Short mmCIF file of C-alpha atoms in Angstrom, two decimals:
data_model
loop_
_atom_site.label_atom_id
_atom_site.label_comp_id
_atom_site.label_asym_id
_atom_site.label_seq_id
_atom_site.Cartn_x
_atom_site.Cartn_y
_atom_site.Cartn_z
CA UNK E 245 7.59 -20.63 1.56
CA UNK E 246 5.24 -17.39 1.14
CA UNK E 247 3.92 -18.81 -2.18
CA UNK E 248 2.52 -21.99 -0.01
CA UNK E 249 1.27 -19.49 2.69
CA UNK E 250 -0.80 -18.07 -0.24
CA UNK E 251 -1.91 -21.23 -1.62
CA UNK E 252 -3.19 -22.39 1.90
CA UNK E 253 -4.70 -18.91 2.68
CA UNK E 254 -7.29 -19.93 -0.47
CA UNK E 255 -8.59 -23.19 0.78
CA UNK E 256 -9.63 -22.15 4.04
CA UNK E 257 -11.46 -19.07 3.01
CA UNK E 258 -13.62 -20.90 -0.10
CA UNK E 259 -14.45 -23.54 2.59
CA UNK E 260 -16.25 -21.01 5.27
CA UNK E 261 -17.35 -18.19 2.85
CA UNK E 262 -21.18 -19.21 2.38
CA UNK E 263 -21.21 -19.85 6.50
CA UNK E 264 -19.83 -16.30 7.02
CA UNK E 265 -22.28 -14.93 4.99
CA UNK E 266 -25.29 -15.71 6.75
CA UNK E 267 -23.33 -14.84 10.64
CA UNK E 268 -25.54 -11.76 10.67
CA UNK E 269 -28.30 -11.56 13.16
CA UNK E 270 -30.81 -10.71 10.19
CA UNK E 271 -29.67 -13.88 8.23
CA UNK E 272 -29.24 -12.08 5.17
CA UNK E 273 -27.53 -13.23 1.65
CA UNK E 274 -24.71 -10.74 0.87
CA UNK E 275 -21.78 -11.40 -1.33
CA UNK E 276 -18.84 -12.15 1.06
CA UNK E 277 -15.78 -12.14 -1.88
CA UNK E 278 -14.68 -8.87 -1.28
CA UNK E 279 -14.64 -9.47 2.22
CA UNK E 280 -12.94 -12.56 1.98
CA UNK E 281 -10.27 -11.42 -0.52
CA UNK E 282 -9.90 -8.25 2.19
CA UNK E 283 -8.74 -10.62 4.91
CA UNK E 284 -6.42 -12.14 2.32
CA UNK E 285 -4.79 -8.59 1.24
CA UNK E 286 -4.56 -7.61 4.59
CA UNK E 287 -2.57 -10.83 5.32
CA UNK E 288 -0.19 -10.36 2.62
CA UNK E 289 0.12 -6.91 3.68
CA UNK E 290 1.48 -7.92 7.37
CA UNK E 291 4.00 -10.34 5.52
CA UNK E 292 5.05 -7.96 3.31
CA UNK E 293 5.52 -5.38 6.18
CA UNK E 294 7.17 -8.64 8.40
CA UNK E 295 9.58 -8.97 5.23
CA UNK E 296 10.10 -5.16 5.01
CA UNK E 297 9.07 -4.60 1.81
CA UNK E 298 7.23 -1.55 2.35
CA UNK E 299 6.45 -1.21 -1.81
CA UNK E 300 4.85 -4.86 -1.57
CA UNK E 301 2.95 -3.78 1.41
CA UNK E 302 1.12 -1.03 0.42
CA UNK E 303 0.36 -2.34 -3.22
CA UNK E 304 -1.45 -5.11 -1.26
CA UNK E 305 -3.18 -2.14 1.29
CA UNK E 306 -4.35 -0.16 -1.38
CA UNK E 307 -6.28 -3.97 -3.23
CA UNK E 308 -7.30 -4.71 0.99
CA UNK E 309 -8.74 -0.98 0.89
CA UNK E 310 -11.16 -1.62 -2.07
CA UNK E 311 -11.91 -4.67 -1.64
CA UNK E 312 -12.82 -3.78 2.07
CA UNK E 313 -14.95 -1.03 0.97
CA UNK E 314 -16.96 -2.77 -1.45
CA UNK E 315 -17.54 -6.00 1.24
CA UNK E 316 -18.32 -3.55 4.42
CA UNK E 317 -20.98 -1.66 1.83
CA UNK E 318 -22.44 -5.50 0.39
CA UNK E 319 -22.33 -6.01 4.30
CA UNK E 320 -24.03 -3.01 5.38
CA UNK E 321 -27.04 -3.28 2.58
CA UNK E 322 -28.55 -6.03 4.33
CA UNK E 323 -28.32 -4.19 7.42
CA UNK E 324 -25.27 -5.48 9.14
CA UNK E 325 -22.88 -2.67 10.42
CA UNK E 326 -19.08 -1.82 10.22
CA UNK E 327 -18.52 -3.52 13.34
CA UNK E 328 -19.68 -6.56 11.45
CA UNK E 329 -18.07 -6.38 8.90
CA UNK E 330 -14.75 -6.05 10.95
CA UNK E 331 -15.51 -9.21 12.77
CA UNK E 332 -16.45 -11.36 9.65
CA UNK E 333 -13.38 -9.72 8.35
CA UNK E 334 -11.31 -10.98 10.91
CA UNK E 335 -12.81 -14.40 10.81
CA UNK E 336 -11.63 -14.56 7.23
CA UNK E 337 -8.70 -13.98 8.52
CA UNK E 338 -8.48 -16.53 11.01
CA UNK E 339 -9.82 -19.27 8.84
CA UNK E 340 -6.94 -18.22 5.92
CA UNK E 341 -4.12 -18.61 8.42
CA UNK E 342 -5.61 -22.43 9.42
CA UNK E 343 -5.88 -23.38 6.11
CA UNK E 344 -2.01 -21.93 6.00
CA UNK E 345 -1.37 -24.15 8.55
CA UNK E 346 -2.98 -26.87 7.49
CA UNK E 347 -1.32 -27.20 3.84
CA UNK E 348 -4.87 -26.82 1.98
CA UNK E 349 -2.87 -25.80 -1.04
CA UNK E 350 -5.64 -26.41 -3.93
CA UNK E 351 -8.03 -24.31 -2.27
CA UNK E 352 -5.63 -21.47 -1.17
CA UNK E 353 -4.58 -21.67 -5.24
CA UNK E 354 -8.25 -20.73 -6.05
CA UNK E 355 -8.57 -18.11 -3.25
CA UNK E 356 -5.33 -16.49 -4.90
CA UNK E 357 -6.71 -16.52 -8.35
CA UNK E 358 -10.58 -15.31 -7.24
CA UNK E 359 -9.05 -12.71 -5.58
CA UNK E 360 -6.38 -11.63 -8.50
CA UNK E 361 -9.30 -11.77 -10.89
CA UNK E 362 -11.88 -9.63 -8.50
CA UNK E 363 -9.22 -7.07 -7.29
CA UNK E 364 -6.56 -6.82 -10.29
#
């Protein structure tokens, strides 16, 4: 069951990623995938923490930390702020957990491996 949680997480995400990337008010380009594959991390780290796997969890915090760092700086060079990049964050997050719900396992599969392949 978690591993077609993942899958779904993907499709959503590679389905709204260029639209999230021009949400702020100055319209600028910016690359969203860390930000996207933040909002994924941070996901698995609540179902990790749900399962009580506390080892799983903070492998996953410590990926959702750099990845996070590197999307709020790619968000704040074209002049976006943190708050920004907490709400497109949490968007990301929003639009994983309908794919999730929605079965969109082929795209959820390439959200997983992006993601792997960004943030080893």
């Amino acid at each position: 069951m978690f591993s077609k949680f993942i899958g779904n997480l993907i499709a959503v995400t590679l389905c709204a990623a260029p639209m999230m990337a021009q949400d702020l008010k100055s319209r600028s380009t910016y690359d969203d995938t860390p930000i996207v594959c933040a909002a994924y991390f941070r996901m698995l780290v609540r179902a990790y923490e749900d399962d009580g796997d506390q080892l799983g969890a903070k492998q996953y915090m410590e990926r959702f930390n750099r990845s996070y760092t590197q999307g709020q700086a790619n968000i704040t060079s074209v002049g976006g702020t943190e708050e920004e990049a907490h709400k497109v964050t949490q968007r990301f997050i929003d639009i994983i957990s309908e794919m999730a719900e929605k079965r969109q396992e082929p795209a959820l599969k390439s959200l997983v491996a992006m993601c792997n392949r960004q943030f080893p």
